[in-house]
Short mmCIF file of C-alpha atoms in Angstrom, two decimals:
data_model
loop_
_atom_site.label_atom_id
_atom_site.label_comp_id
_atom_site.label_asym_id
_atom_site.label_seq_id
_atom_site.Cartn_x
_atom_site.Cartn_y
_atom_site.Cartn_z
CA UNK V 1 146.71 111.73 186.04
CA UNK V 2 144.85 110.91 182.14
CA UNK V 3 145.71 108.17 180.08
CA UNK V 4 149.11 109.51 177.71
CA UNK V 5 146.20 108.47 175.13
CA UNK V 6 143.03 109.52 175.14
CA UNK V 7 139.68 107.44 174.08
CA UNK V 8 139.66 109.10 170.88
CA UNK V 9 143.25 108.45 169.94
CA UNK V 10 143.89 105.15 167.75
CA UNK V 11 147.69 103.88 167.03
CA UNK V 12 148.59 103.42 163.18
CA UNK V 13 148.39 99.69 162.53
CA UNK V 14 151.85 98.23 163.08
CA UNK V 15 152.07 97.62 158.97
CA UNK V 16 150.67 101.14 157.73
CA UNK V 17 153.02 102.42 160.85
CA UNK V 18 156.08 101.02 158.78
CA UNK V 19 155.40 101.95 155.73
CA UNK V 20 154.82 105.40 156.21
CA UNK V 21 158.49 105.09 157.82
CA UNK V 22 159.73 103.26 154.72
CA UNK V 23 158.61 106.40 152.96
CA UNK V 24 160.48 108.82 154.73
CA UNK V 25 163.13 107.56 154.69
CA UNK V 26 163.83 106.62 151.30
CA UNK V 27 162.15 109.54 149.40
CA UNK V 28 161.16 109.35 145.34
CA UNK V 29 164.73 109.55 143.22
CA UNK V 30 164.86 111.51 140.43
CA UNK V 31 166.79 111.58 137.37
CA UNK V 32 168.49 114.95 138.02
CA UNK V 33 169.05 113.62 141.96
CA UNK V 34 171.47 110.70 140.14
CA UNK V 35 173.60 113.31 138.59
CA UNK V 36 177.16 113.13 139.69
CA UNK V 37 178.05 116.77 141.04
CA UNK V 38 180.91 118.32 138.70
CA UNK V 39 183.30 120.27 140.15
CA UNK V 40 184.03 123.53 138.47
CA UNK V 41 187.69 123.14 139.30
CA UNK V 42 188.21 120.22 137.25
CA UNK V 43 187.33 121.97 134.21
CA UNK V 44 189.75 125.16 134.07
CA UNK V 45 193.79 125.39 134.87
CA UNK V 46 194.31 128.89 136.08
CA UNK V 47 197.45 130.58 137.61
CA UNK V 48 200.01 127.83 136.36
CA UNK V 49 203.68 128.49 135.81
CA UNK V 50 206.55 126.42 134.77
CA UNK V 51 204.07 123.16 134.73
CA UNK V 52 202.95 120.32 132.30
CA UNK V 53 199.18 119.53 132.92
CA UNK V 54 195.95 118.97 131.23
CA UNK V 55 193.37 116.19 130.67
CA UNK V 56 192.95 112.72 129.97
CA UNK V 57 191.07 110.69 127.45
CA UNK V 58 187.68 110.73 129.09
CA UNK V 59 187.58 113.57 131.63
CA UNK V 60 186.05 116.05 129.97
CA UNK V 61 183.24 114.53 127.63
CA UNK V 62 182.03 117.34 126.02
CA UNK V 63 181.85 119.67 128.87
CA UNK V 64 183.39 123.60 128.76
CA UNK V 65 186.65 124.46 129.61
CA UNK V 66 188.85 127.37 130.55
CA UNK V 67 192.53 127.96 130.79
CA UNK V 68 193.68 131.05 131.93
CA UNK V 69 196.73 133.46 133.91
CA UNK V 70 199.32 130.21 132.52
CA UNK V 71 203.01 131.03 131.81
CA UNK V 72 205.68 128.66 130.28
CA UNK V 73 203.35 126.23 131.09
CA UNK V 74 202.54 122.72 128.38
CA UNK V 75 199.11 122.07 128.10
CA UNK V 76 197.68 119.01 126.96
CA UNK V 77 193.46 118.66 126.72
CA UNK V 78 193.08 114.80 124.99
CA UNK V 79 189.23 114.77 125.21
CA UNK V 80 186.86 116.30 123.31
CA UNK V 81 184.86 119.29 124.92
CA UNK V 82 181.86 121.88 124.44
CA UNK V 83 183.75 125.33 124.25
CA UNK V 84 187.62 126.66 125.52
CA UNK V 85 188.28 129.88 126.37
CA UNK V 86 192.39 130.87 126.82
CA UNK V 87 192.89 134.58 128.49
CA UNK V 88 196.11 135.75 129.66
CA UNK V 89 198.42 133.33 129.06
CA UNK V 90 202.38 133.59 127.94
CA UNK V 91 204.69 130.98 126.47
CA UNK V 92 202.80 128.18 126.34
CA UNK V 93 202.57 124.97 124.65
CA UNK V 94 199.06 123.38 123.82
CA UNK V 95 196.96 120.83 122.15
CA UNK V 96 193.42 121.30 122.63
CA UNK V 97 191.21 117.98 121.51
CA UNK V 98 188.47 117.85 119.21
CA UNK V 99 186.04 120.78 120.32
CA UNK V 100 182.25 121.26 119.20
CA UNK V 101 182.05 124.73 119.36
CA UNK V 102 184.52 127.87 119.99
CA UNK V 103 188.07 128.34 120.79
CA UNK V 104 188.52 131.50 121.97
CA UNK V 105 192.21 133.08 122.27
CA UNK V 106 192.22 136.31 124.21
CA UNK V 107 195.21 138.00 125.60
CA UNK V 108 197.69 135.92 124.65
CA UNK V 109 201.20 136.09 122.98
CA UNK V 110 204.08 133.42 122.32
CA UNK V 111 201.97 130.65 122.51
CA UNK V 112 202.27 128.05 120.19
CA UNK V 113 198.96 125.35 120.00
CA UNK V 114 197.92 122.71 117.79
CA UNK V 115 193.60 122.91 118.06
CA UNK V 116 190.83 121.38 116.27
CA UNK V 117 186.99 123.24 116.80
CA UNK V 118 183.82 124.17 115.03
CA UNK V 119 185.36 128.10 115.36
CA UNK V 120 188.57 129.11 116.41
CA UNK V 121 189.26 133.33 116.99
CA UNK V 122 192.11 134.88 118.78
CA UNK V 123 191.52 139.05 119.99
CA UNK V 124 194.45 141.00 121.42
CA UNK V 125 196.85 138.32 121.09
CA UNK V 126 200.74 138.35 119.67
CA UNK V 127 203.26 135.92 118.19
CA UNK V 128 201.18 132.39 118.53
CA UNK V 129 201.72 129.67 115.75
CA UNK V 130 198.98 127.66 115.54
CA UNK V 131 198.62 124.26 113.93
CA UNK V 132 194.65 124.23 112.85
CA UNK V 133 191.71 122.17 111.82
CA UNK V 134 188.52 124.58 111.72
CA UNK V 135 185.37 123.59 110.38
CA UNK V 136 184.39 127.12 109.55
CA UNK V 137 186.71 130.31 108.83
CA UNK V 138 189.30 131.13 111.18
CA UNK V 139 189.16 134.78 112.50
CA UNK V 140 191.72 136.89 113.83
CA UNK V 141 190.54 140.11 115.86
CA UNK V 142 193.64 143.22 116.67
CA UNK V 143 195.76 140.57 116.73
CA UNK V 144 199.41 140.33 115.24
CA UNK V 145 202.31 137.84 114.09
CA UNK V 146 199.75 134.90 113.63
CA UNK V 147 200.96 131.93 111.58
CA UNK V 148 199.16 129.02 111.02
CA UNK V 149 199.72 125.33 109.57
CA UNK V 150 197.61 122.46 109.34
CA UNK V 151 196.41 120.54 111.94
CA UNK V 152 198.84 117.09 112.36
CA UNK V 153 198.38 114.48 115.37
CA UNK V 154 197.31 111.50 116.57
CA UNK V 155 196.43 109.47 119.26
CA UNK V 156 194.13 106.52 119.66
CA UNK V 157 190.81 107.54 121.08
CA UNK V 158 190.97 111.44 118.96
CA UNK V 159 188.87 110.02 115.81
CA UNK V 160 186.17 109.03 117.96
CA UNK V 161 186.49 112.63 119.76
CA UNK V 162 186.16 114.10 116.31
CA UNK V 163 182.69 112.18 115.94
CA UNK V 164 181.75 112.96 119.09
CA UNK V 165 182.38 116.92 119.03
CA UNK V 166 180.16 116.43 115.39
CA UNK V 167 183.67 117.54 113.70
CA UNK V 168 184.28 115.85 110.13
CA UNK V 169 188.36 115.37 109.47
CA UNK V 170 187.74 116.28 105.93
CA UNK V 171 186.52 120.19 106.42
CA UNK V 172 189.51 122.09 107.48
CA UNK V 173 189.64 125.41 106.34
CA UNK V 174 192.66 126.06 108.38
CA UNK V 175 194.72 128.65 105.94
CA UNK V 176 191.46 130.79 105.13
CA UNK V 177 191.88 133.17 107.44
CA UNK V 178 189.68 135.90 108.19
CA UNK V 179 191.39 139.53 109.71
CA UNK V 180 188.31 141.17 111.08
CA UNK V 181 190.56 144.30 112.01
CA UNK V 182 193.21 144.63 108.84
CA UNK V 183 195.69 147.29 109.10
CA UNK V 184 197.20 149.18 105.55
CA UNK V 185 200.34 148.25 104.47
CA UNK V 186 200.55 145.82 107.46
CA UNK V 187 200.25 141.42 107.36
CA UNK V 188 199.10 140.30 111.13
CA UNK V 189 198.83 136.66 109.64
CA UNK V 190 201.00 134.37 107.45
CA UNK V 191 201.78 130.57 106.85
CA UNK V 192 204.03 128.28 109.01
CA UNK V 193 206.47 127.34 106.45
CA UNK V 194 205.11 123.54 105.13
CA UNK V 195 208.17 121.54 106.74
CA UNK V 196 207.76 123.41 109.81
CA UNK V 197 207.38 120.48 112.49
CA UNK V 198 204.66 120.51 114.97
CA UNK V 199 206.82 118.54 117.63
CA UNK V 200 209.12 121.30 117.52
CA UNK V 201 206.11 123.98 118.23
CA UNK V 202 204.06 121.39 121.10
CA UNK V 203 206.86 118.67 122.23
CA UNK V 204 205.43 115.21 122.62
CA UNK V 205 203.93 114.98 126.43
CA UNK V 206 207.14 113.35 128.78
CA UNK V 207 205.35 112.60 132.08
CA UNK V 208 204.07 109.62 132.95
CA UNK V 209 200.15 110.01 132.70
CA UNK V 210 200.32 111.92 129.55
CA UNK V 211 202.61 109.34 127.67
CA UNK V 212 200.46 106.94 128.13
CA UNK V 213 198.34 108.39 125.62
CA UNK V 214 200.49 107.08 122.53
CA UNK V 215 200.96 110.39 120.48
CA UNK V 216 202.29 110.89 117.47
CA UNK V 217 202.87 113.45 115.24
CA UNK V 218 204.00 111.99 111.79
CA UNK V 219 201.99 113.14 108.66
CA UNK V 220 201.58 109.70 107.53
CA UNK V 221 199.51 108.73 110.69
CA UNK V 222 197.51 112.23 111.22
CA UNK V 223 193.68 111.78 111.81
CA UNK V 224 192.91 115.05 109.87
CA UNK V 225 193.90 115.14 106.37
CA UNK V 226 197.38 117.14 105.77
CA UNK V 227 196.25 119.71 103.48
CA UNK V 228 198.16 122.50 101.56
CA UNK V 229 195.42 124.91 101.68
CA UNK V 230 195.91 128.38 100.32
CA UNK V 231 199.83 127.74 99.43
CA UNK V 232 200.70 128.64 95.70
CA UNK V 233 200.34 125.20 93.62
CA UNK V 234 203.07 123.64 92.26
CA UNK V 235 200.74 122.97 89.02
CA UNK V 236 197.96 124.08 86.80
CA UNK V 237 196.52 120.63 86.93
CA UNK V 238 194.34 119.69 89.44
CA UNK V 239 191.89 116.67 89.70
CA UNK V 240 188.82 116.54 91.23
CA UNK V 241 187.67 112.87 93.21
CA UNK V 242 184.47 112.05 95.04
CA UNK V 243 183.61 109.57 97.03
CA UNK V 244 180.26 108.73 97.92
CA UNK V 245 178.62 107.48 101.45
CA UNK V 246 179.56 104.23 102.03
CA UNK V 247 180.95 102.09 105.03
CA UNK V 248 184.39 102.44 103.96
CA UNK V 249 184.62 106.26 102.66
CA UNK V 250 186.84 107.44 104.92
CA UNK V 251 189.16 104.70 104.50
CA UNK V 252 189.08 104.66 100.90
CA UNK V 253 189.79 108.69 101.18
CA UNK V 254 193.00 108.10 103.31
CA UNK V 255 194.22 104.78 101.23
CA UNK V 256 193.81 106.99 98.14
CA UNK V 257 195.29 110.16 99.81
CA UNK V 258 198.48 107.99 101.34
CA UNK V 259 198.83 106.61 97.46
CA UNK V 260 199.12 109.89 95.98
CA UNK V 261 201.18 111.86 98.06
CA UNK V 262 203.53 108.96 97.96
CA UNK V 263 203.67 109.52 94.10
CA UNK V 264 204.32 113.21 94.72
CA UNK V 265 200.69 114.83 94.32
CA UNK V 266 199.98 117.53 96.31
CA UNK V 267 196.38 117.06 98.60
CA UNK V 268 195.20 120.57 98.33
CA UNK V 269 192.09 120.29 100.05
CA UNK V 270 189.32 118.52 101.30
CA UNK V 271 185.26 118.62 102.07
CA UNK V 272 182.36 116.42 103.46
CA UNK V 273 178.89 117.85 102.63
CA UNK V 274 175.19 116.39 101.78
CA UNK V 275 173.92 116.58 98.10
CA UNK V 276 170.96 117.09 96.63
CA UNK V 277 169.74 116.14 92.96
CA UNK V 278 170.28 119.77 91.90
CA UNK V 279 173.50 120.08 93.48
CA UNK V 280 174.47 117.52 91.28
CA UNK V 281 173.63 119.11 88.06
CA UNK V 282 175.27 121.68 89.01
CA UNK V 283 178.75 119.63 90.08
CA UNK V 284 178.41 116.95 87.74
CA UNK V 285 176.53 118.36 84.92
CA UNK V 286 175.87 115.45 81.88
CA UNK V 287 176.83 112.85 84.28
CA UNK V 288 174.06 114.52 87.06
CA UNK V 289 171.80 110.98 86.82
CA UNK V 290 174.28 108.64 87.14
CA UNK V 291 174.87 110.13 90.78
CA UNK V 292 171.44 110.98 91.67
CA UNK V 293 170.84 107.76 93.98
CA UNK V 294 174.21 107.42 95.37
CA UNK V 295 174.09 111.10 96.77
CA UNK V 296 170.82 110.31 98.85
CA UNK V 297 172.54 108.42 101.10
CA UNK V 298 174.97 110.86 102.90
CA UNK V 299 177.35 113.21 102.38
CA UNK V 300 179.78 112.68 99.99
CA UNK V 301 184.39 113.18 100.48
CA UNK V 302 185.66 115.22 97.92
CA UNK V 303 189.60 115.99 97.60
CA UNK V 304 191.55 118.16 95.13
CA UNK V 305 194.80 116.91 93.67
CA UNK V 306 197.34 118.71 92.14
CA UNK V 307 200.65 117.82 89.98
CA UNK V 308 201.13 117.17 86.45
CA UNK V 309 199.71 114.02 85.64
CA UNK V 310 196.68 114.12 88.57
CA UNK V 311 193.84 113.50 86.52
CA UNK V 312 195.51 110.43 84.92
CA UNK V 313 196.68 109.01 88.25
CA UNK V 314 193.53 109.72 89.74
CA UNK V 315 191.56 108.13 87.46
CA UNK V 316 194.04 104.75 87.34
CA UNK V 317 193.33 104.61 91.18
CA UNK V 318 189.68 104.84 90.51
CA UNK V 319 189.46 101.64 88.24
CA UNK V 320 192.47 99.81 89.58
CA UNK V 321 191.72 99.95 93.37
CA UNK V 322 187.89 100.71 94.12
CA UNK V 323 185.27 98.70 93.75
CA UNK V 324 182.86 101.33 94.58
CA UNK V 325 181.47 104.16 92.15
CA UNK V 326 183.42 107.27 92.10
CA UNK V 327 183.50 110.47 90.72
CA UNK V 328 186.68 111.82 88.64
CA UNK V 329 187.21 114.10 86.52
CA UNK V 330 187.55 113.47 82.88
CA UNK V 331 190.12 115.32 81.85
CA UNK V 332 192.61 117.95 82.65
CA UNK V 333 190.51 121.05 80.79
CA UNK V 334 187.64 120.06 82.49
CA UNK V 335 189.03 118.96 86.14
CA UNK V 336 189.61 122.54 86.85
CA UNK V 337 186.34 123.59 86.30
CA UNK V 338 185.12 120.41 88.07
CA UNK V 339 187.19 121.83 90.74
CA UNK V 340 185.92 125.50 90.89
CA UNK V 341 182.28 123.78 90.91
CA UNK V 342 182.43 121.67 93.99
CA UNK V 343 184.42 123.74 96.19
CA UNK V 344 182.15 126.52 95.41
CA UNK V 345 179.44 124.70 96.42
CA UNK V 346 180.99 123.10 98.92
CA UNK V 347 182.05 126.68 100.84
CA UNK V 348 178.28 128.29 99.73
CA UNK V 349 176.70 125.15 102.09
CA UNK V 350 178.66 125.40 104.71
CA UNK V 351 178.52 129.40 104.94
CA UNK V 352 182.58 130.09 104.28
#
């Protein structure tokens, strides 16, 4: 019997022998390798009845979702999230958080929701009330007995969600809503009455992991700017106020918004969009220069007032409480065109 080696074979140095074992056993990682495997199941509810379920702060991060084949069921989705689609489902209850692209309502009827999204559209659906904030127009497809009311809630975590589904609170174009298939002598759409209360359409989550979430639905604490939108105005005066980028515009928009709907103004509506220097002639005419620098540095919060008296209150809070420069209109003949201007604008940037 030979040698199990022959002359010619030579052993791996003990050192290059463990190496190359080191190797295989601990091949290269890669970024994609590190990813943590996502279950599809934990991003749809399907085939629910009778049930209160949804998400947590934190669960979702910006990934899709689907809900669909739900009865009688209350949904609650408190993260922020790519896209939600809602097929076949009756009698339900839902809030859907802050979402950067489409809501998508197909299918349904009785449902009542409370949603914010870049687009919201409903096809083949019946009876659903739905309390909105959409950052572009709302359309309804062969769908009937829609009604719709601004978008009130709150929780602690949902204006970061807003940021991070790239959603401003202050363009909400919830009552313009678009009937792609209009019948004659028919309305498939109408406005919640305004004192129409969103606890009674979604009630306030009651289980344990859902409470914990610290809702609340009072006007005075809503993250998204209660609006009256397309309802008939109480007056023919408006005011128009601007606020430029800052590190406090957003707070200075709500301080002056909580000031004058406690003196009985009306907030009609509201927009956040970049400027340029001939944007501003255009909106601020004479008074163009004067805003020229302060427009370059981000997009600028403008709300409509309305009530007699506006421009005059408006124009107290300007001097009396900010610091920082402002726009206001001048007077009451001119506020209305001031008003016409911006929002104008405002809709041509954004594509509405």
């Amino acid at each position: 019997m030979g040698c199990f080696f022959s002359k010619k074979s030579k052993r791996k140095p003990e050192k290059e022998q463990a190496e190359t074992t080191t190797d295989e056993e601990a091949p290269k990682q890669y970024s994609w390798d590190k990813r943590e495997k996502v279950d599809p199941k934990d991003y749809m509810l399907t085939g629910l009845k009778d049930e209160t379920v949804g998400r947590l702060p934190g669960t979702l991060n910006g990934q899709q979702f689907a809900i669909q084949d739900c009865e009688n069921c209350n949904i609650y989705v408190f993260d922020h999230s790519a896209t939600i689609t809602i097929d076949d489902c009756t009698n339900c209850r839902l809030f859907l958080g802050p979402v950067k692209g489409s809501v998508f309502f197909r299918d349904c009827k009785d449902c009542k929701c409370v949603v914010a999204c870049q687009q919201f559209r409903t096809r083949d659906c019946k009876k659903m009330e739905v309390f909105l904030s959409c950052a572009t127009q709302p359309i309804i497809e062969s769908s009937s007995g829609m009604r719709f009311g601004c978008f009130q809630y709150y929780y602690p975590e949902l204006a970061f969600q807003f940021k991070d589904a790239s959603l401003s609170i202050f363009n909400n174009n919830w009552s313009n809503i678009h009937d792609f298939t209009p019948v004659s002598g028919e309305t498939n759409w109408s406005l919640l009455p305004e004192d129409t209360a969103v606890q009674d359409c979604v009630p306030l989550p009651d289980t344990d992991g859902f409470k914990a979430v610290r809702v609340s639905t009072e006007a005075s604490r809503s993250i998204v700017p209660i609006t009256s939108g397309q309802r008939r105005k109480n007056s023919d005066e408006s005011c128009l106020f601007v606020f430029f980028a800052g590190d406090y515009t957003t707070a200075n928009a709500r301080k002056l918004t909580d000031e004058m709907v406690g003196k009985g103004f009306i907030l009609v509506q509201t927009k956040e969009v970049s400027m340029r220097p001939e944007d501003a002639n255009r909106v601020f005419h004479q008074n163009a220069e004067d805003y020229t620098s302060l427009i370059e540095k981000g997009p600028v919060v403008a709300l409509e007032f309305n009530g007699e008296g506006a421009v005059e209150a408006c124009r107290s809070m300007a001097s009396d409480v900010f610091s920082a420069k402002v726009y206001v209109s001048e007077n009451k003949a001119s506020a209305c065109r001031d008003v016409d201007n911006f929002f104008n604008f405002a809709d041509m940037q954004m594509g509405i």
